[in-house]
Amino acid sequence: MEMSVREREDAVIAHLQALAPHLDGEPDPAFRAATRARLVAMAAVRTPTAPPVSPLRRLFAEGMPAPARWRTRLTAGLAGAALSVTATAALVAVASEAGPGDVLYGVKRGTEQTQLALAGSARGEKLLGLASTRLDEVRTLVETGPVALPAAGGSGSGSDDAADDVVLAAGADEALVVETLEAMDAQTAEGAALLTDRAVRTEDAGPLEVLAAWTATQSEGLAELRDDVPVAAADEVADSLLLLADLSTRVTALDSSLDCGAGPAVAGVDELGPIPATCLTDGSTTTAPGGDGSTAGPEVPGSTSAPLPTPLPGSSAPSAGGGVPGVPGVPGVPGVPVPGLPGGSAGGGILPTPAVPSLPTDVLPSPKLPLPSVSVPRLPGTTGIPVPSAVPLDTPEACLGPVAIGDC
Amino acid sequence: MPAGPAADELSDAGVAPPAEPGAVDVWALVHRAQAGDAEAFGQLYDHYVTMVHRYVYHRVGDRATAEDVTSETFVRALRRIDSLSFQGRDVGAWLVTIARNIVLDHVKSSRYRLEVSTADMRDADQATEGPEDAVVAHLANRELLACVQQLGSEQQECIVLRFIHGLSVSETAEIMGKKDGAIKALQHRAVRRLAGLLPEGLR
């Protein structure tokens, strides 16, 4: 009997549906009853807690004042730990609004550790939440710091003497900002690694989506502060932005890796979690994105199109503080032509770049580009170059493939 | 269990679909369980255990493992019940997703594999027609399942979730971690492939 394609397909579906009830699969009644009893007993001893505030919830919770949000998490932590001592609870509540440098800040961080210990499988999300709190703390430090704090993106010219005096007074705040940012980076990396690992292990893109959304918000928030942080913290901010950009790239790459027919395509692990690799499978070509060496990350408009050598997978390690040699990833530095071309900038200055180890030019499968972060001196009278920060000048040196300035 | 298209839309909007008369109000049970009502969790178990067990059983192929995984699924669900909220989640799909992840953790290969032993096909004994028809029906079912098992991992899982377990497109999408459109496409290709694989006489 001739049937059309459509009729055949409908027949297949009908056939499958008719088959379903006849396929055994009912649980054994004894097993079913025993398990039910056990579960109800477990449910009876469970202590209901407030749901963990996920990073996504934070996106929707803009209206809530920060202290209230902190208290909700605090309350969850307290309930879970069955702390009933009123005095301790009061102390913890007061500490919840403490910022870096305050007497009770240590109590606040200690309470966070308790919550982390209780987070169980939600540890990754909890860490991201803590990293967000670190950013909030930096924002508070910056917005309420001494009025004359010389800002990285400030007016630039003008009396250096007055600025020097204020720099001394504000030195402590600068150190706090740097420390808090470093803690933020550590929490970001650990939280991200947990989520990416879960995504790959369970072949579920859900954690990656959470991570992508959080990274976007966090990057935005941090970028907003960039001009207002103290001079000495500018490098740390740049590093943090780099880490977030790396993370964003990694999440996109892993998202593709998950679609690989033969199972998630990963090779090795670094501090952000599994490293995506090229998918090797039957015809489906899902190469890790960014394998095309000239693809720039999301935050660098106008970056160079020159082919750059790519680092080996697993060799990345964003370093904290100071000049950042060899950090793969894309700096969130708008408008600066990278790598600095000698002698070609307006104002006649040479853009110094940190030394970059020269790498073989074979392109290896890796999603990262070793674009260095650029520390640029603020030269008086310099026009035409939008520079991000003023930093004490080291010996200028740029070694990048064919371009070599200084001691290479 | 399948929620239907209108209910899917409501779920997407973050609102629990109105319970049909006589149907179990799942979200009321969830909220009571979240608040600490142990018996409410027991009722959720009653409502979903068969579905979860069937899913796991067809995936792993033996009862002992299926029972272990089913237990573990509900233990984890209890542990995570606080995080369950309306936003676009179907409770059944959530449970099957937990079960699916447990199976993935325990099975070396990540490929979806429909496991059906021919001893599980009860319909051959329940035929109302003459003995010949029973045999034919039984053979046809075996052929069909054999063809399903020839499909690629994702196509197989999609077909089984949609037609053997009767889940909706969005429930299937949630379990497999894909978008609705991707599931429709997957289903379409899989059905077309099955239609091509089945021998002439059985269509």
XYZ file of C-alpha atoms in Angstrom:
611
model
C 0.000 0.000 0.000
C 1.437 3.276 -1.101
C 1.451 5.979 1.509
C 2.589 9.573 1.294
C 5.563 10.677 3.332
C 3.289 12.510 5.743
C 1.012 9.510 6.208
C 3.992 7.282 6.880
C 5.350 9.646 9.502
C 1.994 9.967 11.227
C 1.730 6.188 11.268
C 5.123 5.935 12.934
C 4.075 8.374 15.622
C 0.773 6.623 16.212
C 2.572 3.322 16.395
C 5.002 4.630 18.989
C 2.248 6.108 21.094
C 0.282 2.878 20.982
C 3.354 1.027 22.069
C 4.034 3.171 25.109
C 1.589 1.708 27.617
C 2.766 -1.776 26.820
C 6.347 -1.158 27.652
C 6.964 -2.225 31.172
C 8.407 0.362 33.487
C 6.078 0.556 36.436
C 7.953 0.687 39.714
C 7.719 -2.359 41.893
C 5.036 -1.678 44.544
C 7.192 -2.727 47.481
C 10.032 -0.504 46.329
C 7.625 2.335 45.761
C 6.114 2.176 49.231
C 9.425 1.776 51.025
C 10.972 4.690 49.197
C 7.990 6.874 49.898
C 8.199 6.206 53.605
C 11.889 6.973 53.651
C 11.453 10.226 51.726
C 8.625 11.452 53.933
C 10.772 10.771 56.974
C 13.610 12.761 55.404
C 11.234 15.578 54.539
C 9.998 15.667 58.115
C 13.451 16.412 59.498
C 14.366 18.907 56.831
C 14.681 22.524 57.924
C 13.074 24.849 55.410
C 15.456 27.644 54.459
C 15.039 30.720 52.329
C 16.069 30.016 48.751
C 19.657 30.981 47.903
C 19.793 34.341 46.126
C 21.147 33.368 42.754
C 23.103 35.807 40.609
C 20.179 35.902 38.198
C 17.873 36.973 40.985
C 20.231 39.808 41.685
C 19.609 41.063 38.168
C 15.947 41.440 38.961
C 16.412 42.720 42.474
C 17.744 46.182 41.657
C 14.979 47.785 43.702
C 16.068 46.084 46.893
C 18.471 48.001 49.106
C 21.766 46.197 49.512
C 21.611 45.725 53.296
C 18.205 44.034 53.105
C 19.423 41.639 50.470
C 22.454 40.834 52.530
C 20.296 40.187 55.549
C 18.161 37.706 53.638
C 21.199 35.635 52.788
C 22.446 36.095 56.299
C 19.183 34.850 57.667
C 19.335 31.779 55.497
C 22.846 31.088 56.693
C 21.868 31.561 60.308
C 18.839 29.317 60.070
C 20.853 26.630 58.412
C 23.550 26.806 61.041
C 20.920 26.731 63.773
C 22.508 29.689 65.479
C 20.174 30.837 68.155
C 22.386 33.055 70.278
C 20.794 36.492 70.108
C 23.948 38.431 70.824
C 25.812 36.734 68.017
C 22.927 37.301 65.667
C 22.878 40.995 66.502
C 26.605 41.285 65.948
C 26.371 39.532 62.631
C 23.516 41.767 61.542
C 25.490 44.899 62.322
C 28.540 43.489 60.606
C 26.494 42.868 57.493
C 26.845 46.481 56.473
C 30.536 46.664 57.193
C 32.883 47.592 54.399
C 36.559 46.883 53.905
C 38.549 48.617 56.615
C 35.675 48.702 59.093
C 36.183 47.018 62.432
C 33.446 44.460 61.810
C 34.442 43.622 58.230
C 36.184 40.497 59.440
C 32.950 39.280 61.007
C 31.131 39.865 57.756
C 33.650 37.843 55.746
C 33.580 35.127 58.376
C 29.824 34.857 58.078
C 30.202 34.509 54.327
C 32.432 31.509 54.883
C 29.753 29.889 57.006
C 27.223 30.391 54.262
C 29.620 28.967 51.722
C 30.065 25.893 53.834
C 26.301 25.468 53.896
C 25.847 26.141 50.204
C 26.373 22.535 49.160
C 25.809 22.158 45.460
C 25.002 25.851 45.144
C 28.547 26.802 46.057
C 29.363 28.124 42.596
C 26.401 30.471 42.536
C 27.171 31.520 46.108
C 30.712 32.437 45.162
C 29.494 34.564 42.277
C 27.152 36.283 44.717
C 30.096 36.999 46.988
C 32.074 38.382 44.072
C 29.155 40.718 43.384
C 29.267 41.811 47.014
C 32.969 42.577 46.652
C 32.123 44.809 43.691
C 29.458 46.558 45.752
C 32.043 47.145 48.456
C 34.463 48.652 45.967
C 31.723 50.884 44.666
C 31.002 52.108 48.201
C 34.685 52.675 48.899
C 35.061 54.679 45.735
C 31.902 56.699 46.059
C 32.343 57.612 49.698
C 36.125 57.894 49.814
C 37.920 61.146 50.598
C 36.663 63.899 48.289
C 40.000 64.780 46.797
C 40.959 61.204 45.976
C 42.939 61.467 42.752
C 40.968 59.377 40.341
C 42.431 57.410 37.487
C 40.196 59.072 34.956
C 40.355 62.514 36.526
C 41.346 65.806 35.031
C 44.960 64.827 34.676
C 46.658 68.132 34.364
C 47.011 70.530 37.247
C 49.022 70.781 40.404
C 50.764 67.564 41.240
C 51.811 68.828 44.675
C 48.318 69.001 46.085
C 47.566 65.671 44.541
C 50.619 64.130 46.223
C 49.402 65.116 49.689
C 46.010 63.577 49.146
C 47.550 60.459 47.725
C 49.292 59.825 51.026
C 46.084 60.164 53.004
C 44.167 57.974 50.652
C 46.822 55.291 50.419
C 44.962 53.045 52.809
C 41.828 53.226 50.722
C 43.733 52.336 47.606
C 45.108 49.254 49.286
C 41.598 48.275 50.371
C 40.270 48.655 46.863
C 43.062 46.494 45.512
C 42.555 43.840 48.176
C 38.818 43.739 47.644
C 39.244 43.430 43.899
C 41.698 40.604 44.390
C 39.223 38.786 46.625
C 36.561 39.411 43.991
C 38.730 37.834 41.304
C 39.452 34.787 43.429
C 35.767 34.267 44.160
C 34.877 34.840 40.510
C 37.336 32.235 39.303
C 36.342 29.628 41.839
C 32.615 30.139 41.299
C 33.059 30.065 37.538
C 35.112 26.877 37.673
C 32.391 25.143 39.660
C 29.690 26.177 37.234
C 31.628 25.340 34.072
C 32.605 22.010 35.537
C 28.982 21.253 36.337
C 27.899 22.284 32.863
C 30.371 19.911 31.234
C 29.800 17.044 33.640
C 26.046 17.134 33.260
C 26.060 18.345 29.628
C 23.677 21.076 30.681
C 23.968 24.592 29.354
C 22.047 26.022 32.325
C 25.056 26.919 34.510
C 26.693 28.535 31.501
C 23.697 30.772 31.017
C 23.811 31.815 34.658
C 27.500 32.516 34.295
C 27.085 34.511 31.094
C 24.391 36.726 32.575
C 26.355 37.309 35.755
C 29.582 38.073 33.894
C 27.832 40.648 31.722
C 26.373 42.484 34.696
C 29.578 42.296 36.689
C 31.679 43.612 33.778
C 29.316 46.516 33.289
C 29.382 47.386 36.947
C 33.138 47.226 37.126
C 33.643 49.225 33.946
C 31.475 51.980 35.380
C 33.835 52.288 38.314
C 36.991 52.251 36.302
C 37.383 55.995 36.077
C 36.665 56.528 39.743
C 39.031 54.107 41.380
C 42.239 55.412 42.906
C 45.278 55.579 40.677
C 47.103 52.705 42.316
C 44.147 50.397 41.828
C 43.829 50.959 38.102
C 45.954 47.954 37.181
C 43.927 45.691 39.422
C 40.714 46.912 37.804
C 42.194 46.181 34.406
C 43.101 42.687 35.559
C 39.614 42.092 36.891
C 38.031 43.251 33.664
C 40.391 40.945 31.795
C 39.336 38.019 33.934
C 35.689 38.735 33.241
C 36.373 39.021 29.519
C 38.255 35.722 29.587
C 35.329 34.184 31.394
C 32.880 35.479 28.851
C 34.929 33.986 26.031
C 35.261 30.728 27.902
C 31.508 30.442 28.469
C 30.782 30.992 24.788
C 33.356 28.394 23.799
C 32.061 25.831 26.266
C 28.531 26.404 25.039
C 29.652 25.226 21.619
C 31.688 22.414 23.125
C 28.578 21.004 24.720
C 26.974 20.536 21.329
C 29.689 18.211 20.165
C 28.189 14.948 18.977
C 30.697 12.731 20.741
C 30.212 14.420 24.111
C 31.514 17.751 25.398
C 34.769 18.614 23.668
C 37.161 19.631 26.429
C 40.861 19.171 26.986
C 42.388 19.879 30.346
C 41.407 22.187 33.140
C 42.513 25.607 34.315
C 41.346 27.906 37.068
C 38.218 28.762 35.155
C 37.309 25.094 34.829
C 37.277 22.829 31.758
C 39.090 24.090 28.677
C 37.115 23.781 25.460
C 38.705 21.870 22.613
C 37.919 21.258 18.996
C 35.065 18.892 18.454
C 36.237 15.798 16.598
C 33.235 13.943 15.386
C 31.295 12.613 12.437
C 31.095 15.530 10.095
C 29.596 17.977 12.550
C 32.072 20.797 12.539
C 31.945 22.562 15.815
C 35.330 24.075 16.349
C 35.845 25.968 19.545
C 34.984 29.547 18.709
C 37.908 31.896 18.483
C 39.969 29.201 16.808
C 39.997 31.712 14.032
C 42.937 33.644 15.378
C 41.845 37.125 14.535
C 38.538 37.080 16.342
C 38.503 39.676 19.046
C 36.512 39.382 22.268
C 33.433 41.446 22.978
C 35.023 44.488 24.542
C 37.687 45.687 22.182
C 36.412 47.860 19.391
C 38.955 48.699 16.764
C 41.475 46.105 17.853
C 44.137 45.000 15.473
C 43.429 42.512 12.778
C 47.026 41.374 12.598
C 47.272 37.616 13.174
C 48.617 37.039 16.631
C 50.234 33.892 17.957
C 47.975 31.910 20.223
C 49.091 30.373 23.504
C 48.863 26.682 24.343
C 45.659 25.677 26.053
C 45.999 25.583 29.795
C 48.867 27.982 29.937
C 46.824 30.978 30.900
C 47.127 32.488 34.333
C 45.944 36.040 34.813
C 48.361 37.523 37.296
C 47.286 39.971 39.918
C 48.539 43.534 40.096
C 51.097 45.374 38.030
C 52.105 44.919 34.436
C 50.575 41.857 32.931
C 52.838 39.969 30.599
C 51.515 37.263 28.382
C 47.983 37.268 29.676
C 45.770 35.735 27.064
C 42.412 37.314 26.679
C 41.008 40.577 25.611
C 41.501 43.698 27.660
C 38.493 45.864 28.216
C 40.305 48.908 26.992
C 38.330 50.924 24.514
C 39.860 52.779 21.694
C 43.517 51.974 22.217
C 45.205 50.543 19.167
C 46.805 47.290 20.233
C 49.591 46.249 20.024
C 51.213 49.656 20.345
C 52.909 50.615 17.133
C 56.125 52.408 17.775
C 56.386 56.053 16.957
C 53.064 56.202 15.282
C 50.877 57.753 17.962
C 49.762 61.326 18.044
C 51.841 63.462 20.347
C 55.013 61.633 19.366
C 55.040 59.301 22.352
C 55.756 55.632 22.119
C 53.109 53.459 23.631
C 54.939 51.096 25.911
C 53.559 47.646 26.278
C 54.593 45.045 28.798
C 57.006 42.428 27.495
C 55.227 39.619 25.757
C 57.057 36.333 25.347
C 57.449 35.590 21.664
C 55.530 32.479 20.775
C 55.590 30.236 17.775
C 53.228 31.451 15.116
C 51.573 28.093 14.488
C 47.978 28.492 15.408
C 46.995 25.983 18.038
C 43.391 25.212 18.826
C 42.599 27.749 21.499
C 39.992 30.393 21.924
C 42.311 33.034 23.364
C 44.391 35.860 22.025
C 47.403 37.137 23.953
C 46.530 40.786 23.691
C 48.392 42.488 26.475
C 46.725 44.996 28.693
C 48.139 48.373 27.963
C 49.396 50.722 30.638
C 49.810 54.105 29.099
C 51.471 57.111 30.708
C 49.495 60.261 30.707
C 51.768 62.585 28.766
C 51.037 66.239 29.223
C 49.634 67.773 26.125
C 48.889 64.432 24.576
C 45.872 64.667 22.407
C 43.998 62.261 20.304
C 44.686 59.136 22.308
C 41.908 58.118 24.669
C 44.056 56.667 27.442
C 42.553 54.757 30.305
C 44.896 55.430 33.188
C 47.978 57.083 34.484
C 50.631 54.757 35.751
C 54.243 55.212 36.699
C 56.295 54.494 33.638
C 58.526 51.455 33.427
C 61.193 51.078 30.827
C 59.242 50.950 27.610
C 59.510 47.609 25.966
C 57.367 45.899 23.406
C 58.243 42.549 21.922
C 55.495 41.160 19.811
C 56.377 39.159 16.776
C 57.766 41.477 14.158
C 57.422 44.517 16.357
C 60.280 44.941 18.767
C 61.064 47.950 20.922
C 63.601 47.918 23.692
C 65.255 44.875 25.103
C 63.811 41.751 23.513
C 1.263 14.742 33.375
C 1.717 16.437 30.021
C 0.682 20.006 30.588
C -0.590 20.965 27.138
C 0.098 24.098 25.066
C -1.988 26.616 27.001
C -0.476 25.546 30.276
C 2.974 25.836 28.709
C 2.327 29.468 27.890
C 1.183 30.211 31.394
C 4.232 28.509 32.811
C 6.398 30.683 30.591
C 4.689 33.731 32.005
C 5.666 32.603 35.489
C 2.116 31.740 36.512
C 1.047 28.284 37.604
C -1.599 26.968 35.213
C -5.029 26.526 36.824
C -5.445 22.950 37.949
C -8.062 20.994 36.053
C -10.845 19.621 38.219
C -9.639 16.377 39.718
C -6.041 17.039 38.702
C -3.308 17.269 41.280
C -2.379 20.872 42.125
C 1.336 20.310 41.821
C 2.493 23.792 42.701
C 0.405 23.866 45.857
C 2.155 20.664 46.894
C 5.533 22.162 46.021
C 4.909 25.213 48.160
C 3.695 23.157 51.060
C 6.703 20.910 50.761
C 8.979 23.950 50.651
C 7.371 25.168 53.834
C 8.153 21.874 55.542
C 5.047 19.754 54.918
C 6.520 16.266 54.620
C 3.311 14.592 53.501
C 3.019 17.108 50.651
C 6.360 15.893 49.379
C 5.061 12.344 49.664
C 2.154 13.294 47.436
C 4.486 14.823 44.895
C 6.344 11.543 44.928
C 3.116 9.636 44.335
C 2.315 11.852 41.393
C 5.682 11.566 39.654
C 7.381 8.346 40.712
C 5.968 6.216 37.908
C 7.021 8.692 35.268
C 10.523 9.053 36.649
C 10.924 5.326 37.098
C 9.761 4.598 33.555
C 12.179 7.135 32.164
C 15.108 5.735 34.114
C 14.185 2.125 33.488
C 14.145 2.590 29.734
C 17.439 4.329 29.944
C 19.400 1.864 32.073
C 17.587 -1.368 31.298
C 17.570 -3.072 34.682
C 15.284 -2.720 37.650
C 17.814 -2.543 40.435
C 19.646 0.412 38.911
C 16.368 2.051 37.985
C 15.157 1.841 41.541
C 18.401 3.260 42.930
C 18.392 6.149 40.502
C 14.716 6.871 41.115
C 15.303 7.021 44.878
C 18.309 9.248 44.442
C 16.314 11.529 42.134
C 13.723 12.222 44.777
C 16.325 12.605 47.518
C 18.030 15.288 45.450
C 14.717 16.873 44.609
C 13.950 17.156 48.311
C 17.317 18.711 48.959
C 16.824 21.272 46.187
C 13.149 21.885 46.574
C 13.698 25.384 47.903
C 15.166 26.499 44.617
C 12.097 25.472 42.644
C 10.009 28.395 41.513
C 7.518 29.102 38.770
C 9.823 30.722 36.323
C 9.344 28.546 33.283
C 9.750 25.262 35.156
C 7.644 22.193 34.896
C 8.016 20.019 37.976
C 7.934 16.753 36.039
C 10.554 17.970 33.606
C 12.631 19.188 36.549
C 12.517 15.744 38.119
C 13.346 13.961 34.889
C 16.244 16.345 34.393
C 17.604 15.426 37.808
C 17.179 11.740 36.969
C 18.829 12.269 33.614
C 21.839 13.918 35.214
C 22.216 11.110 37.719
C 22.168 8.582 34.908
C 24.753 10.609 33.009
C 26.959 10.648 36.093
C 26.805 6.886 36.319
C 26.895 5.821 32.721
C 30.317 6.007 31.112
C 29.073 6.964 27.705
C 27.111 10.154 27.493
C 25.061 8.864 24.600
C 21.373 8.410 25.169
C 20.523 4.768 24.902
C 17.017 3.360 24.922
C 17.167 0.062 26.779
C 14.225 -2.220 26.224
C 14.248 -5.911 26.904
C 11.808 -7.922 24.832
C 10.544 -9.543 28.008
C 9.054 -6.172 28.857
C 6.669 -6.196 25.986
C 3.458 -7.282 27.604
C 1.129 -6.542 24.741
C 1.799 -9.857 23.051
C -0.058 -11.599 25.881
C -2.942 -9.188 25.898
C -3.962 -9.443 22.284
C -7.687 -9.488 21.696
C -7.366 -10.660 18.146
C -6.429 -14.160 17.041
C -3.007 -15.545 17.859
C -1.569 -14.606 14.457
C -2.389 -10.941 14.941
C -0.774 -11.013 18.344
C 2.433 -12.348 16.860
C 2.367 -9.779 14.080
C 1.704 -6.949 16.511
C 4.535 -8.107 18.713
C 6.997 -8.376 15.851
C 6.039 -4.949 14.556
C 6.705 -3.435 17.957
C 10.082 -5.089 18.151
C 10.970 -3.797 14.705
C 9.895 -0.323 15.669
C 11.940 -0.303 18.816
C 14.918 -1.740 16.990
C 14.678 1.140 14.540
C 14.395 3.651 17.331
C 17.570 2.228 18.797
C 19.317 2.875 15.520
C 18.707 6.580 15.723
C 21.381 8.986 16.875
C 21.588 9.673 20.576
C 19.673 12.949 20.568
C 17.059 11.838 18.085
C 16.453 8.747 20.137
C 16.054 10.641 23.370
C 13.715 13.148 21.716
C 11.502 10.414 20.257
C 11.324 8.498 23.511
C 10.528 11.548 25.640
C 7.901 12.810 23.201
C 6.093 9.641 22.238
C 6.943 6.923 24.731
C 6.721 9.165 27.772
C 4.238 11.547 26.220
C 6.020 14.743 27.266
C 5.286 18.047 25.578
C 7.733 19.905 23.369
C 8.652 22.371 26.100
C 9.012 19.654 28.729
C 11.278 17.731 26.388
C 13.185 20.893 25.608
C 13.756 21.556 29.294
C 14.954 18.031 29.982
C 17.344 17.971 27.061
C 18.559 21.490 27.698
C 17.511 22.793 24.296
C 15.114 25.327 22.849
C 11.612 24.388 21.733
C 12.477 24.995 18.086
C 15.463 22.669 18.297
C 13.267 19.909 19.691
C 10.720 20.306 16.921
C 13.448 20.069 14.327
C 14.998 17.074 16.042
C 11.669 15.329 16.251
C 10.885 15.994 12.614
C 14.193 14.555 11.436
C 13.912 11.567 13.752
C 10.409 10.656 12.632
C 11.389 11.015 9.013
C 14.361 8.749 9.590
C 12.237 6.161 11.380
C 9.706 6.169 8.569
C 12.551 5.455 6.207
C 14.019 2.693 8.348
C 10.842 0.706 8.909
C 10.362 -2.194 6.549
C 7.560 -1.806 3.985
C 5.037 -4.190 5.437
C 4.863 -2.534 8.813
C 3.939 0.991 7.773
